[in-house]
mmCIF file of C-alpha atoms and ligand atoms in Angstrom:
data_model
loop_
_atom_site.group_PDB
_atom_site.id
_atom_site.type_symbol
_atom_site.label_atom_id
_atom_site.label_comp_id
_atom_site.label_asym_id
_atom_site.label_seq_id
_atom_site.Cartn_x
_atom_site.Cartn_y
_atom_site.Cartn_z
ATOM 1 C CA MET A 1 -8.618 -18.005 4.545
ATOM 2 C CA VAL A 2 -10.715 -18.024 1.382
ATOM 3 C CA ARG A 3 -8.800 -19.002 -1.761
ATOM 4 C CA LEU A 4 -10.494 -18.124 -5.025
ATOM 5 C CA GLY A 5 -9.665 -18.684 -8.676
ATOM 6 C CA THR A 6 -10.950 -15.792 -10.749
ATOM 7 C CA VAL A 7 -12.819 -12.986 -9.064
ATOM 8 C CA ALA A 8 -13.724 -9.418 -10.061
ATOM 9 C CA SER A 9 -11.832 -7.978 -7.076
ATOM 10 C CA THR A 10 -10.842 -9.576 -3.777
ATOM 11 C CA GLN A 11 -12.080 -6.363 -2.102
ATOM 12 C CA GLU A 12 -15.690 -7.152 -3.004
ATOM 13 C CA ALA A 13 -15.269 -10.812 -2.094
ATOM 14 C CA ALA A 14 -13.988 -9.789 1.362
ATOM 15 C CA ARG A 15 -16.472 -7.025 2.107
ATOM 16 C CA GLY A 16 -19.203 -9.202 3.632
ATOM 17 C CA LEU A 17 -16.841 -11.369 5.694
ATOM 18 C CA PRO A 18 -16.078 -10.980 9.419
ATOM 19 C CA ILE A 19 -12.949 -9.373 10.897
ATOM 20 C CA GLY A 20 -10.052 -11.809 10.671
ATOM 21 C CA SER A 21 -10.988 -13.119 7.216
ATOM 22 C CA VAL A 22 -8.502 -13.160 4.356
ATOM 23 C CA VAL A 23 -9.390 -13.563 0.681
ATOM 24 C CA VAL A 24 -6.721 -14.532 -1.848
ATOM 25 C CA ALA A 25 -7.280 -14.854 -5.582
ATOM 26 C CA GLU A 26 -5.388 -16.302 -8.495
ATOM 27 C CA HIS A 27 -6.733 -13.647 -10.860
ATOM 28 C CA GLN A 28 -8.816 -10.470 -10.775
ATOM 29 C CA THR A 29 -10.829 -9.288 -13.764
ATOM 30 C CA ALA A 30 -11.450 -5.874 -12.200
ATOM 31 C CA GLY A 31 -8.586 -5.351 -9.734
ATOM 32 C CA ARG A 32 -8.766 -1.827 -8.356
ATOM 33 C CA GLY A 33 -6.349 0.792 -7.163
ATOM 34 C CA ARG A 34 -7.269 4.017 -5.409
ATOM 35 C CA LEU A 35 -9.580 6.486 -7.133
ATOM 36 C CA ASP A 36 -10.977 3.655 -9.287
ATOM 37 C CA ARG A 37 -7.695 3.113 -11.073
ATOM 38 C CA ARG A 38 -6.892 -0.370 -12.338
ATOM 39 C CA TRP A 39 -4.582 -2.899 -10.723
ATOM 40 C CA GLU A 40 -3.146 -5.188 -13.400
ATOM 41 C CA ALA A 41 -1.808 -8.722 -13.002
ATOM 42 C CA PRO A 42 -2.008 -11.686 -15.394
ATOM 43 C CA PRO A 43 -3.374 -14.901 -13.778
ATOM 44 C CA GLY A 44 -1.100 -16.499 -11.183
ATOM 45 C CA THR A 45 1.617 -13.841 -11.289
ATOM 46 C CA ALA A 46 0.912 -11.824 -8.147
ATOM 47 C CA LEU A 47 -0.166 -11.858 -4.551
ATOM 48 C CA LEU A 48 -3.697 -10.476 -4.588
ATOM 49 C CA ALA A 49 -5.185 -10.451 -1.099
ATOM 50 C CA SER A 50 -7.775 -8.645 0.986
ATOM 51 C CA PHE A 51 -7.654 -8.688 4.789
ATOM 52 C CA VAL A 52 -10.717 -7.833 6.864
ATOM 53 C CA VAL A 53 -9.526 -5.989 9.975
ATOM 54 C CA ALA A 54 -10.842 -3.688 12.683
ATOM 55 C CA PRO A 55 -10.931 0.010 11.761
ATOM 56 C CA HIS A 56 -7.759 1.877 12.756
ATOM 57 C CA PRO A 57 -6.938 5.534 12.099
ATOM 58 C CA LEU A 58 -3.466 4.770 10.730
ATOM 59 C CA LEU A 59 -4.427 1.591 8.919
ATOM 60 C CA SER A 60 -3.099 2.707 5.578
ATOM 61 C CA LEU A 61 0.379 3.447 6.973
ATOM 62 C CA ALA A 62 0.319 0.327 9.157
ATOM 63 C CA ALA A 63 -0.481 -1.808 6.115
ATOM 64 C CA GLY A 64 2.328 -0.150 4.183
ATOM 65 C CA VAL A 65 4.818 -0.892 6.946
ATOM 66 C CA ALA A 66 3.612 -4.503 7.173
ATOM 67 C CA ALA A 67 3.883 -4.962 3.403
ATOM 68 C CA ALA A 68 7.344 -3.382 3.279
ATOM 69 C CA GLU A 69 8.639 -5.632 6.047
ATOM 70 C CA ALA A 70 7.140 -8.727 4.427
ATOM 71 C CA CYS A 71 8.443 -7.951 0.953
ATOM 72 C CA GLY A 72 12.087 -7.681 1.968
ATOM 73 C CA PRO A 73 14.978 -5.505 3.115
ATOM 74 C CA ASP A 74 15.252 -3.411 -0.071
ATOM 75 C CA VAL A 75 11.678 -2.210 0.045
ATOM 76 C CA ARG A 76 10.799 1.414 0.735
ATOM 77 C CA LEU A 77 7.471 3.208 1.018
ATOM 78 C CA LYS A 78 6.231 6.042 -1.119
ATOM 79 C CA TRP A 79 3.526 8.048 0.611
ATOM 80 C CA PRO A 80 0.862 7.091 1.275
ATOM 81 C CA ASN A 81 1.704 3.425 0.888
ATOM 82 C CA ASP A 82 3.220 2.330 -2.397
ATOM 83 C CA VAL A 83 5.649 -0.544 -2.026
ATOM 84 C CA MET A 84 8.813 0.477 -3.910
ATOM 85 C CA ILE A 85 11.989 -1.365 -4.893
ATOM 86 C CA GLY A 86 14.771 0.707 -6.447
ATOM 87 C CA GLY A 87 12.349 3.560 -7.065
ATOM 88 C CA ARG A 88 9.872 1.330 -8.929
ATOM 89 C CA LYS A 89 6.469 0.225 -7.720
ATOM 90 C CA ALA A 90 6.276 -3.443 -6.744
ATOM 91 C CA GLY A 91 3.016 -3.384 -4.842
ATOM 92 C CA GLY A 92 0.078 -1.263 -3.839
ATOM 93 C CA ILE A 93 -2.406 -1.001 -1.014
ATOM 94 C CA LEU A 94 -6.050 -0.040 -1.062
ATOM 95 C CA VAL A 95 -7.810 0.544 2.276
ATOM 96 C CA GLU A 96 -11.600 0.710 2.300
ATOM 97 C CA MET A 97 -13.165 1.503 5.639
ATOM 98 C CA THR A 98 -16.664 1.459 7.101
ATOM 99 C CA ALA A 99 -17.591 2.308 10.690
ATOM 100 C CA LEU A 100 -17.324 -1.314 11.780
ATOM 101 C CA LYS A 101 -14.534 -2.811 9.736
ATOM 102 C CA ALA A 102 -11.909 -2.186 7.117
ATOM 103 C CA VAL A 103 -10.781 -4.156 4.086
ATOM 104 C CA VAL A 104 -7.063 -3.869 3.335
ATOM 105 C CA GLY A 105 -6.293 -4.914 -0.233
ATOM 106 C CA ILE A 106 -2.697 -5.677 -1.076
ATOM 107 C CA GLY A 107 -1.334 -6.473 -4.501
ATOM 108 C CA VAL A 108 2.323 -7.437 -4.981
ATOM 109 C CA ASN A 109 3.994 -8.313 -8.290
ATOM 110 C CA LEU A 110 5.782 -11.678 -8.096
ATOM 111 C CA THR A 111 6.540 -13.203 -11.496
ATOM 112 C CA TRP A 112 5.321 -10.340 -13.689
ATOM 113 C CA ALA A 113 5.360 -6.557 -13.518
ATOM 114 C CA PRO A 114 4.087 -3.926 -15.929
ATOM 115 C CA PRO A 115 6.748 -1.922 -17.809
ATOM 116 C CA GLY A 116 8.696 0.277 -15.413
ATOM 117 C CA ALA A 117 7.459 -1.568 -12.312
ATOM 118 C CA ALA A 118 9.283 -3.991 -9.997
ATOM 119 C CA ARG A 119 8.714 -7.505 -8.631
ATOM 120 C CA VAL A 120 9.298 -9.208 -5.322
ATOM 121 C CA ASP A 121 11.274 -12.433 -5.558
ATOM 122 C CA GLN A 122 9.231 -14.630 -3.210
ATOM 123 C CA THR A 123 6.621 -17.333 -3.575
ATOM 124 C CA ARG A 124 3.050 -16.291 -3.005
ATOM 125 C CA ASP A 125 2.485 -18.511 0.004
ATOM 126 C CA ALA A 126 5.692 -17.468 1.750
ATOM 127 C CA LEU A 127 4.854 -13.802 1.235
ATOM 128 C CA LEU A 128 1.264 -14.300 2.338
ATOM 129 C CA ASP A 129 2.459 -15.945 5.530
ATOM 130 C CA THR A 130 4.822 -13.147 6.569
ATOM 131 C CA LEU A 131 2.396 -10.496 5.441
ATOM 132 C CA THR A 132 -0.391 -11.962 7.602
ATOM 133 C CA GLN A 133 1.914 -11.949 10.636
ATOM 134 C CA ARG A 134 3.267 -8.443 10.006
ATOM 135 C CA LEU A 135 -0.207 -7.044 9.424
ATOM 136 C CA ALA A 136 -1.472 -8.531 12.698
ATOM 137 C CA ALA A 137 1.491 -7.005 14.540
ATOM 138 C CA TRP A 138 1.252 -3.545 12.957
ATOM 139 C CA THR A 139 -2.524 -3.201 13.181
ATOM 140 C CA SER A 140 -2.211 -3.609 16.936
ATOM 141 C CA ALA A 141 0.775 -1.251 17.310
ATOM 142 C CA SER A 142 0.476 2.282 18.695
ATOM 143 C CA PRO A 143 0.134 5.187 16.243
ATOM 144 C CA ALA A 144 3.468 6.621 17.418
ATOM 145 C CA LEU A 145 5.272 3.365 16.671
ATOM 146 C CA ILE A 146 3.625 3.039 13.235
ATOM 147 C CA VAL A 147 4.638 6.585 12.285
ATOM 148 C CA GLN A 148 8.187 6.020 13.558
ATOM 149 C CA ARG A 149 8.589 2.822 11.538
ATOM 150 C CA TRP A 150 7.033 4.420 8.474
ATOM 151 C CA ARG A 151 9.617 7.230 8.687
ATOM 152 C CA GLU A 152 12.431 4.647 8.738
ATOM 153 C CA LEU A 153 11.061 2.867 5.675
ATOM 154 C CA SER A 154 10.205 6.023 3.771
ATOM 155 C CA ASP A 155 11.379 6.755 0.264
ATOM 156 C CA THR A 156 9.470 10.056 0.273
ATOM 157 C CA LEU A 157 10.739 12.057 3.257
ATOM 158 C CA GLY A 158 13.571 14.462 2.496
ATOM 159 C CA ARG A 159 12.710 14.550 -1.196
ATOM 160 C CA ARG A 160 11.263 17.286 -3.331
ATOM 161 C CA VAL A 161 7.765 16.235 -4.289
ATOM 162 C CA ARG A 162 4.820 17.432 -6.283
ATOM 163 C CA VAL A 163 1.400 16.931 -4.709
ATOM 164 C CA GLU A 164 -1.646 17.154 -6.913
ATOM 165 C CA LEU A 165 -4.683 18.309 -5.006
ATOM 166 C CA ALA A 166 -8.099 19.155 -6.361
ATOM 167 C CA GLY A 167 -7.384 22.284 -8.379
ATOM 168 C CA ARG A 168 -3.936 22.937 -6.948
ATOM 169 C CA VAL A 169 -0.386 21.670 -7.234
ATOM 170 C CA ILE A 170 2.232 22.003 -4.487
ATOM 171 C CA ASP A 171 5.939 21.585 -5.218
ATOM 172 C CA GLY A 172 7.969 21.370 -2.044
ATOM 173 C CA LEU A 173 10.042 19.392 0.395
ATOM 174 C CA ALA A 174 8.448 16.304 1.966
ATOM 175 C CA GLN A 175 9.434 17.119 5.526
ATOM 176 C CA ASP A 176 7.711 14.600 7.761
ATOM 177 C CA ILE A 177 4.697 12.449 8.537
ATOM 178 C CA ALA A 178 2.351 13.856 11.162
ATOM 179 C CA GLU A 179 0.903 11.716 13.958
ATOM 180 C CA ASP A 180 -2.338 11.424 11.958
ATOM 181 C CA GLY A 181 -0.497 9.985 8.960
ATOM 182 C CA SER A 182 -0.645 13.108 6.810
ATOM 183 C CA LEU A 183 2.398 14.137 4.785
ATOM 184 C CA ILE A 184 3.916 17.518 5.621
ATOM 185 C CA VAL A 185 5.122 19.363 2.502
ATOM 186 C CA ASP A 186 6.603 22.820 3.093
ATOM 187 C CA GLY A 187 4.613 23.020 6.322
ATOM 188 C CA GLU A 188 1.317 21.995 4.740
ATOM 189 C CA HIS A 189 -0.441 18.850 5.942
ATOM 190 C CA ILE A 190 -1.600 16.679 3.047
ATOM 191 C CA SER A 191 -4.069 13.998 4.057
ATOM 192 C CA ALA A 192 -5.015 12.524 0.687
ATOM 193 C CA GLY A 193 -3.756 12.681 -2.841
ATOM 194 C CA ASP A 194 -0.957 11.574 -5.080
ATOM 195 C CA VAL A 195 2.673 12.424 -4.668
ATOM 196 C CA ILE A 196 5.251 12.551 -7.424
ATOM 197 C CA HIS A 197 8.891 12.308 -6.410
ATOM 198 C CA LEU A 198 10.813 15.069 -8.196
ATOM 199 C CA ARG A 199 14.490 14.910 -9.040
ATOM 200 C CA SER A 200 16.408 17.213 -6.780
HETATM 201 C C1 BT5 B 1 -2.767 0.979 -5.518
HETATM 202 O O1 BT5 B 1 -3.548 1.955 -6.092
HETATM 203 O O2 BT5 B 1 -1.577 0.919 -5.626
HETATM 204 C C2 BT5 B 1 -3.556 -0.082 -4.757
HETATM 205 C C3 BT5 B 1 -3.557 -1.417 -5.449
HETATM 206 C C4 BT5 B 1 -4.284 -2.452 -4.638
HETATM 207 C C5 BT5 B 1 -4.437 -3.732 -5.391
HETATM 208 C C6 BT5 B 1 -5.006 -4.840 -4.523
HETATM 209 S S1 BT5 B 1 -4.945 -6.393 -5.298
HETATM 210 C C7 BT5 B 1 -5.931 -7.082 -4.066
HETATM 211 C C8 BT5 B 1 -7.006 -6.041 -3.776
HETATM 212 N N1 BT5 B 1 -8.126 -6.182 -4.678
HETATM 213 C C9 BT5 B 1 -8.259 -5.115 -5.488
HETATM 214 O O3 BT5 B 1 -9.142 -4.977 -6.367
HETATM 215 N N2 BT5 B 1 -7.311 -4.199 -5.184
HETATM 216 C C10 BT5 B 1 -6.458 -4.659 -4.097
HETATM 217 P P1 BT5 B 1 -2.983 3.277 -6.762
HETATM 218 O O4 BT5 B 1 -2.025 3.944 -5.814
HETATM 219 O O5 BT5 B 1 -4.198 4.007 -7.190
HETATM 220 O O6 BT5 B 1 -2.158 2.797 -7.988
HETATM 221 C C11 BT5 B 1 -2.766 2.336 -9.159
HETATM 222 C C12 BT5 B 1 -1.800 2.593 -10.303
HETATM 223 O O7 BT5 B 1 -0.684 1.705 -10.211
HETATM 224 C C13 BT5 B 1 -2.404 2.325 -11.674
HETATM 225 O O8 BT5 B 1 -3.046 3.454 -12.160
HETATM 226 C C14 BT5 B 1 -1.176 1.960 -12.509
HETATM 227 O O9 BT5 B 1 -0.516 3.143 -12.934
HETATM 228 C C15 BT5 B 1 -0.259 1.305 -11.504
HETATM 229 N N3 BT5 B 1 -0.325 -0.174 -11.563
HETATM 230 C C16 BT5 B 1 -1.349 -0.964 -11.934
HETATM 231 N N4 BT5 B 1 -1.034 -2.253 -11.809
HETATM 232 C C17 BT5 B 1 0.252 -2.285 -11.354
HETATM 233 C C18 BT5 B 1 1.165 -3.338 -11.033
HETATM 234 N N5 BT5 B 1 0.841 -4.619 -11.138
HETATM 235 N N6 BT5 B 1 2.397 -2.980 -10.594
HETATM 236 C C19 BT5 B 1 2.772 -1.689 -10.484
HETATM 237 N N7 BT5 B 1 1.960 -0.658 -10.766
HETATM 238 C C20 BT5 B 1 0.707 -0.957 -11.198
#
């Protein structure tokens, strides 16, 4: 485990390290979300970690399941892998994959959250411990088991959602997760993108 003070992003710090490495930082000056969005957290207020793992086709869902289980019983997952408490985002996951390895970045709000977001009431080290264990278990689980557990933890399935794709918007019912991890909305398989939960 590599513990750092201030770093641009733990993702970059982890990229050159071997499988099995974990990088944790106190503060990120350029914490990233998906699609180059920002991940915000004042110094010392969050779990900011990157895990170097073997590539896995369902890694993003597996990491979501691991994070949900580590964060506590009230946590649900918004597709693809937002960690939600009471409908508010408490944590996020960024998976970056190459042919040989993957870096799973996980950020969880602990003592601070941006307006409208949620926090997890745990210490950083306790959460890091459970998360490391859960991630090891779920990254070696079968795809069928990962999908089944994701369904149980889902906050998205059964809801009306809006999916924004390049140049197109789909409003429909989030029916299921396919074996490849894609979200099925009104029969259409969505493999990447952002989902908005609509009020039904
Ligand atoms: C994510 O992206 O949710 C993935 C976040 C991954 C962060 C970790 S921290 C350790 C590692 N190192 C990094 O540099 N990154 C990873 P996305 O689904 O794109 O969501 C990003 C959006 O979430 C932003 O555009 C904001 O709207 C919102 N956001 C930013 N900071 C937040 C926070 N602390 N809590 C809740 N929402 C936040």
